[in-house]
Each structure stands twice: as C-alpha cells, then as structure tokens.
C-alpha cells in the first residue's frame, strides 16, 4: 500500500478515538513533518481531517471522488483478488479499452480500472453508454479465468448478482436482473454489464468485465430517448449516493462471487440470480442478429445461458441478444 493508503487506513481504523501524528509517523516509518504534509495533500483532495492536540487526526468527511489509494485502503484484507490493484483515470475513451491494454501488457488478473468520465463508453450490441463526469461508476475488471469461452457467461451472471447485492446494501433499494445483464429498479435500468473476452479455440485468455452504474445522474442528465429506459440511484432514492462506498461494496461482492465461480460453485450464484431475475417464467422475444426467437424463459443452464422453450416446444440455450419481456 502507498503512504496515503496507509494513512487513510489508519485514520479510518481509529475513527472513534483519532490517531496522533507521532503514532502515524512511527507506524509508517516516516517523520511527523512528512505525515503532516501527506495529511495536507489529502485535505486538498477533499478529505476532511480534523486535528486536535489531544485526539490527534480524525477523518470526519470524505469526498465523492474516486481515489485509488483510498479504495485500496478500504478494500485491504477484504478481497482476495478483485481490487488488489486499482487504477483511476480522470477521463478515458472506455475503461474496457484500458483494461484490455493492461491484459495485453501481462498485468495480473483482478486489476480494476475506474474513470470519472468516459468519452466513448460502450454498451452491448454496439450501443453508446452515457458516462458523465463524477455521476456514476464506470469501471472494468480484468480476469483470467481458466475456463472455456462458453462458460464466460457465468461471469456476467456472477457480476449481475454482485451488482444487485452491492446496490441493495448501499441504498436499501431492491433491484432485479433482466437477462442477460440489465440491473433494474422497477422497469428502468440503473446498471449494465459488458463482458468482452479474448480466447483461443477452447480456452479463455482473458475477460474484461465492464460495469456501468448510474449513481448520481439527475433527470436532466438523461437524454429524452433514455428517460423511458434508464434511471439512476439518486433519482430512485431521492438522495445523493457516495460513489466510493458503493465502489468498495461492489468490488467486495464481485470478488466473493468470482471466488465462487473459481471454486466450481456456480450453482449457488445461479440460484440467487434466478431469485432476482424478472425474465424467468416470462414470455420473451429475443433478437440474436437477424433471428427472432419467441418463447418462454425457463431457466439458466450450467454455463449461464438462458434456456428458452420456443413456440415449437424446443429448448434453446441463448447466450446473447436483445430481450424484450412480452406482457
Ligand atoms: C450494457 O448494459 O449494454 C452494458 C453497459 C456497460 C457499461 C460499462 S461502463 C464501464 C465499461 N466501459 C465501457 O465502455 N462500458 C462498460
């Protein structure tokens, strides 16, 4: 951990009592003047750190900015893999592009790339993903699962469950999953997942899991054509959500679900997914390329594909496409 991360971890841990400059200096092996300089720097970034002669340093407020050191400090000891390495960009084209580049450079799996804003955020099926500065969580996780390309859908399913759990924990709002990757509050989408992979014949080289959560967008941030389809956690709850806290919870839940996938416990994830999914049991219309499939969504298979009973009675496993639930 960096010095800033260690300072933030120590003052968070001592949130009740505060921690003295001397104690921080001795724990970190730096001078008290160096501690003071780092604290000043953190204040400039928006951290509200009180200093009193008796109580020492106390963290009384945190900014709504994504700060890699702070996220690392908060995740330390809580995650095995996802979120042990975090990179934050002020602006990118798409965080999936950065993660893809890191993959090609040989970076270890688990690295997470956040951007405050994306210029070319993308969704599934070639759609654009609106990613205004400071209003959402736009991030990508690099994974190197030892699996077949077909099984990568398991990761999208795991990410959907993790995203729902984290949102519910941080906002006390219930959300549901519309297969394959839409996280919705009521009928409107609040988050989406874009899974991209590099594979060789029957083995995956790496996977980039891109997740976008509409956190603090207001109605004015949503273009007219999106208002019928999407919302944000702020609009749903009526309050601003602290993005760093939600980011930490998301990474904890993603790490947990990924460990289950690696341990061959996908059935547990798929059971929870089925409970949260509002597509199962419904009549659906799925467009895959130019083909349209009409039928009833019955279950998930062991790879995470949707099993659809067609009008003609055949059971088909569908791994992608555009789904509409027919009323
Ligand atoms: C979808 O629902 O169509 C998927 C949306 C995925 C958006 C995220 S934002 C972070 C990452 N970078 C991108 O360009 N897309 C994903």
Short mmCIF file of N, CA, C and O and ligand atoms in Angstrom, two decimals, residues 92-97 113 115 118 120-131 137-140 181-183 189 191-196 208-213, ligand 1:
data_model
loop_
_atom_site.label_atom_id
_atom_site.label_comp_id
_atom_site.label_asym_id
_atom_site.label_seq_id
_atom_site.Cartn_x
_atom_site.Cartn_y
_atom_site.Cartn_z
N UNK A 92 -11.32 8.67 -19.86
CA UNK A 92 -10.78 7.70 -20.82
C UNK A 92 -11.73 7.63 -22.01
O UNK A 92 -12.80 8.22 -21.97
N UNK A 93 -11.33 6.85 -23.00
CA UNK A 93 -12.29 6.50 -24.06
C UNK A 93 -13.29 5.56 -23.39
O UNK A 93 -14.39 5.95 -23.05
N UNK A 94 -12.84 4.33 -23.12
CA UNK A 94 -13.68 3.35 -22.42
C UNK A 94 -12.75 2.61 -21.45
O UNK A 94 -11.63 2.25 -21.83
N UNK A 95 -13.22 2.37 -20.23
CA UNK A 95 -12.35 1.65 -19.27
C UNK A 95 -12.08 0.23 -19.78
O UNK A 95 -11.05 -0.36 -19.44
N UNK A 96 -13.00 -0.32 -20.60
CA UNK A 96 -12.75 -1.65 -21.15
C UNK A 96 -11.50 -1.63 -22.05
O UNK A 96 -10.74 -2.61 -22.09
N UNK A 97 -11.28 -0.51 -22.77
CA UNK A 97 -10.09 -0.42 -23.62
C UNK A 97 -8.81 -0.42 -22.77
O UNK A 97 -7.82 -1.05 -23.12
N UNK A 113 -10.05 -0.86 -13.28
CA UNK A 113 -9.84 0.46 -13.89
C UNK A 113 -11.12 1.27 -13.77
O UNK A 113 -12.17 0.86 -14.27
N UNK A 115 -12.96 5.18 -14.29
CA UNK A 115 -12.81 6.50 -14.90
C UNK A 115 -13.90 7.41 -14.35
O UNK A 115 -15.04 6.98 -14.18
N UNK A 118 -16.13 8.81 -19.23
CA UNK A 118 -15.72 8.08 -20.43
C UNK A 118 -16.21 8.87 -21.66
O UNK A 118 -17.37 9.28 -21.72
N UNK A 120 -16.00 7.50 -24.74
CA UNK A 120 -16.57 6.53 -25.67
C UNK A 120 -17.07 5.30 -24.94
O UNK A 120 -16.73 4.16 -25.29
N UNK A 121 -17.82 5.54 -23.85
CA UNK A 121 -18.39 4.42 -23.10
C UNK A 121 -19.28 3.61 -24.03
O UNK A 121 -20.03 4.18 -24.82
N UNK A 122 -19.16 2.29 -23.96
CA UNK A 122 -20.00 1.48 -24.85
C UNK A 122 -20.80 0.43 -24.08
O UNK A 122 -20.38 -0.03 -23.03
N UNK A 123 -21.95 0.10 -24.65
CA UNK A 123 -22.80 -0.93 -24.08
C UNK A 123 -22.82 -2.14 -24.98
O UNK A 123 -22.05 -2.21 -25.95
N UNK A 124 -23.71 -3.07 -24.69
CA UNK A 124 -23.82 -4.26 -25.55
C UNK A 124 -24.41 -3.87 -26.90
O UNK A 124 -25.01 -2.81 -27.04
N UNK A 125 -24.24 -4.75 -27.84
CA UNK A 125 -24.83 -4.62 -29.17
C UNK A 125 -24.50 -3.29 -29.84
O UNK A 125 -25.33 -2.66 -30.48
N UNK A 126 -23.25 -2.82 -29.57
CA UNK A 126 -22.76 -1.61 -30.24
C UNK A 126 -23.39 -0.31 -29.75
O UNK A 126 -23.26 0.72 -30.41
N UNK A 127 -24.10 -0.36 -28.62
CA UNK A 127 -24.75 0.87 -28.15
C UNK A 127 -23.77 1.76 -27.41
O UNK A 127 -22.74 1.31 -26.92
N UNK A 128 -24.13 3.05 -27.33
CA UNK A 128 -23.30 4.00 -26.58
C UNK A 128 -23.71 3.94 -25.12
O UNK A 128 -24.88 3.73 -24.81
N UNK A 129 -22.74 4.12 -24.21
CA UNK A 129 -23.07 4.15 -22.77
C UNK A 129 -22.73 5.54 -22.24
O UNK A 129 -21.56 5.93 -22.22
N UNK A 130 -23.76 6.26 -21.85
CA UNK A 130 -23.59 7.62 -21.34
C UNK A 130 -22.78 7.58 -20.03
O UNK A 130 -23.17 6.88 -19.10
N UNK A 131 -21.67 8.33 -19.98
CA UNK A 131 -20.80 8.24 -18.79
C UNK A 131 -20.33 9.62 -18.35
O UNK A 131 -19.14 9.96 -18.45
N UNK A 137 -20.48 5.09 -11.63
CA UNK A 137 -19.29 4.23 -11.50
C UNK A 137 -19.11 3.57 -12.85
O UNK A 137 -19.97 2.77 -13.29
N UNK A 138 -18.04 3.93 -13.52
CA UNK A 138 -17.72 3.38 -14.84
C UNK A 138 -16.39 2.65 -14.64
O UNK A 138 -15.36 3.30 -14.43
N UNK A 139 -16.43 1.32 -14.66
CA UNK A 139 -15.20 0.60 -14.36
C UNK A 139 -15.13 -0.76 -15.04
O UNK A 139 -16.15 -1.30 -15.48
N UNK A 140 -13.89 -1.28 -15.13
CA UNK A 140 -13.66 -2.58 -15.77
C UNK A 140 -12.71 -3.41 -14.91
O UNK A 140 -11.78 -2.87 -14.31
N UNK A 181 -28.01 -8.86 -18.73
CA UNK A 181 -27.07 -8.02 -17.98
C UNK A 181 -27.64 -6.71 -17.48
O UNK A 181 -26.90 -5.83 -17.11
N UNK A 182 -28.95 -6.55 -17.53
CA UNK A 182 -29.51 -5.27 -17.09
C UNK A 182 -29.89 -5.35 -15.62
O UNK A 182 -30.60 -6.27 -15.20
N UNK A 183 -29.45 -4.37 -14.86
CA UNK A 183 -29.86 -4.29 -13.45
C UNK A 183 -30.91 -3.18 -13.41
O UNK A 183 -30.65 -2.05 -13.87
N UNK A 189 -33.57 0.77 -16.13
CA UNK A 189 -32.21 0.25 -15.96
C UNK A 189 -31.35 1.21 -15.14
O UNK A 189 -31.31 2.40 -15.42
N UNK A 191 -28.04 -0.11 -14.10
CA UNK A 191 -26.66 -0.57 -14.31
C UNK A 191 -26.63 -1.61 -15.43
O UNK A 191 -27.64 -2.26 -15.70
N UNK A 192 -25.47 -1.73 -16.06
CA UNK A 192 -25.32 -2.71 -17.12
C UNK A 192 -23.92 -3.30 -17.10
O UNK A 192 -23.00 -2.71 -16.53
N UNK A 193 -23.79 -4.46 -17.71
CA UNK A 193 -22.51 -5.18 -17.70
C UNK A 193 -22.13 -5.53 -19.14
O UNK A 193 -22.96 -6.04 -19.89
N UNK A 194 -20.90 -5.23 -19.49
CA UNK A 194 -20.41 -5.55 -20.83
C UNK A 194 -19.21 -6.49 -20.67
O UNK A 194 -18.16 -6.07 -20.19
N UNK A 195 -19.40 -7.75 -21.04
CA UNK A 195 -18.33 -8.73 -20.89
C UNK A 195 -17.65 -8.92 -22.24
O UNK A 195 -18.30 -9.28 -23.22
N UNK A 196 -16.33 -8.66 -22.27
CA UNK A 196 -15.59 -8.85 -23.51
C UNK A 196 -14.47 -9.85 -23.24
O UNK A 196 -13.89 -9.83 -22.15
N UNK A 208 -12.64 -9.10 -19.89
CA UNK A 208 -12.80 -7.76 -19.31
C UNK A 208 -14.28 -7.59 -18.98
O UNK A 208 -15.14 -7.69 -19.86
N UNK A 209 -14.52 -7.41 -17.69
CA UNK A 209 -15.88 -7.24 -17.21
C UNK A 209 -16.10 -5.75 -17.01
O UNK A 209 -15.52 -5.14 -16.10
N UNK A 210 -16.88 -5.12 -17.87
CA UNK A 210 -17.11 -3.67 -17.75
C UNK A 210 -18.47 -3.43 -17.11
O UNK A 210 -19.47 -3.99 -17.54
N UNK A 211 -18.46 -2.61 -16.06
CA UNK A 211 -19.71 -2.37 -15.33
C UNK A 211 -19.98 -0.87 -15.27
O UNK A 211 -19.09 -0.08 -14.95
N UNK A 212 -21.19 -0.50 -15.59
CA UNK A 212 -21.58 0.90 -15.50
C UNK A 212 -22.77 1.02 -14.57
O UNK A 212 -23.76 0.31 -14.74
N UNK A 213 -22.66 1.88 -13.56
CA UNK A 213 -23.78 2.09 -12.64
C UNK A 213 -24.16 3.57 -12.68
O UNK A 213 -23.30 4.44 -12.43
C1 LIG B 1 -24.95 -2.58 -21.30
O1 LIG B 1 -25.87 -2.62 -20.49
O2 LIG B 1 -25.18 -2.51 -22.51
C2 LIG B 1 -23.54 -2.65 -20.80
C3 LIG B 1 -23.04 -1.32 -20.29
C4 LIG B 1 -21.63 -1.38 -19.77
C5 LIG B 1 -21.06 0.00 -19.45
C6 LIG B 1 -19.73 -0.09 -18.80
S1 LIG B 1 -19.18 1.47 -18.18
C7 LIG B 1 -17.60 0.80 -17.86
C8 LIG B 1 -17.26 -0.09 -19.04
N1 LIG B 1 -16.69 0.69 -20.10
C9 LIG B 1 -17.48 0.74 -21.18
O3 LIG B 1 -17.22 1.35 -22.22
N2 LIG B 1 -18.57 0.02 -20.96
C10 LIG B 1 -18.58 -0.58 -19.66
#
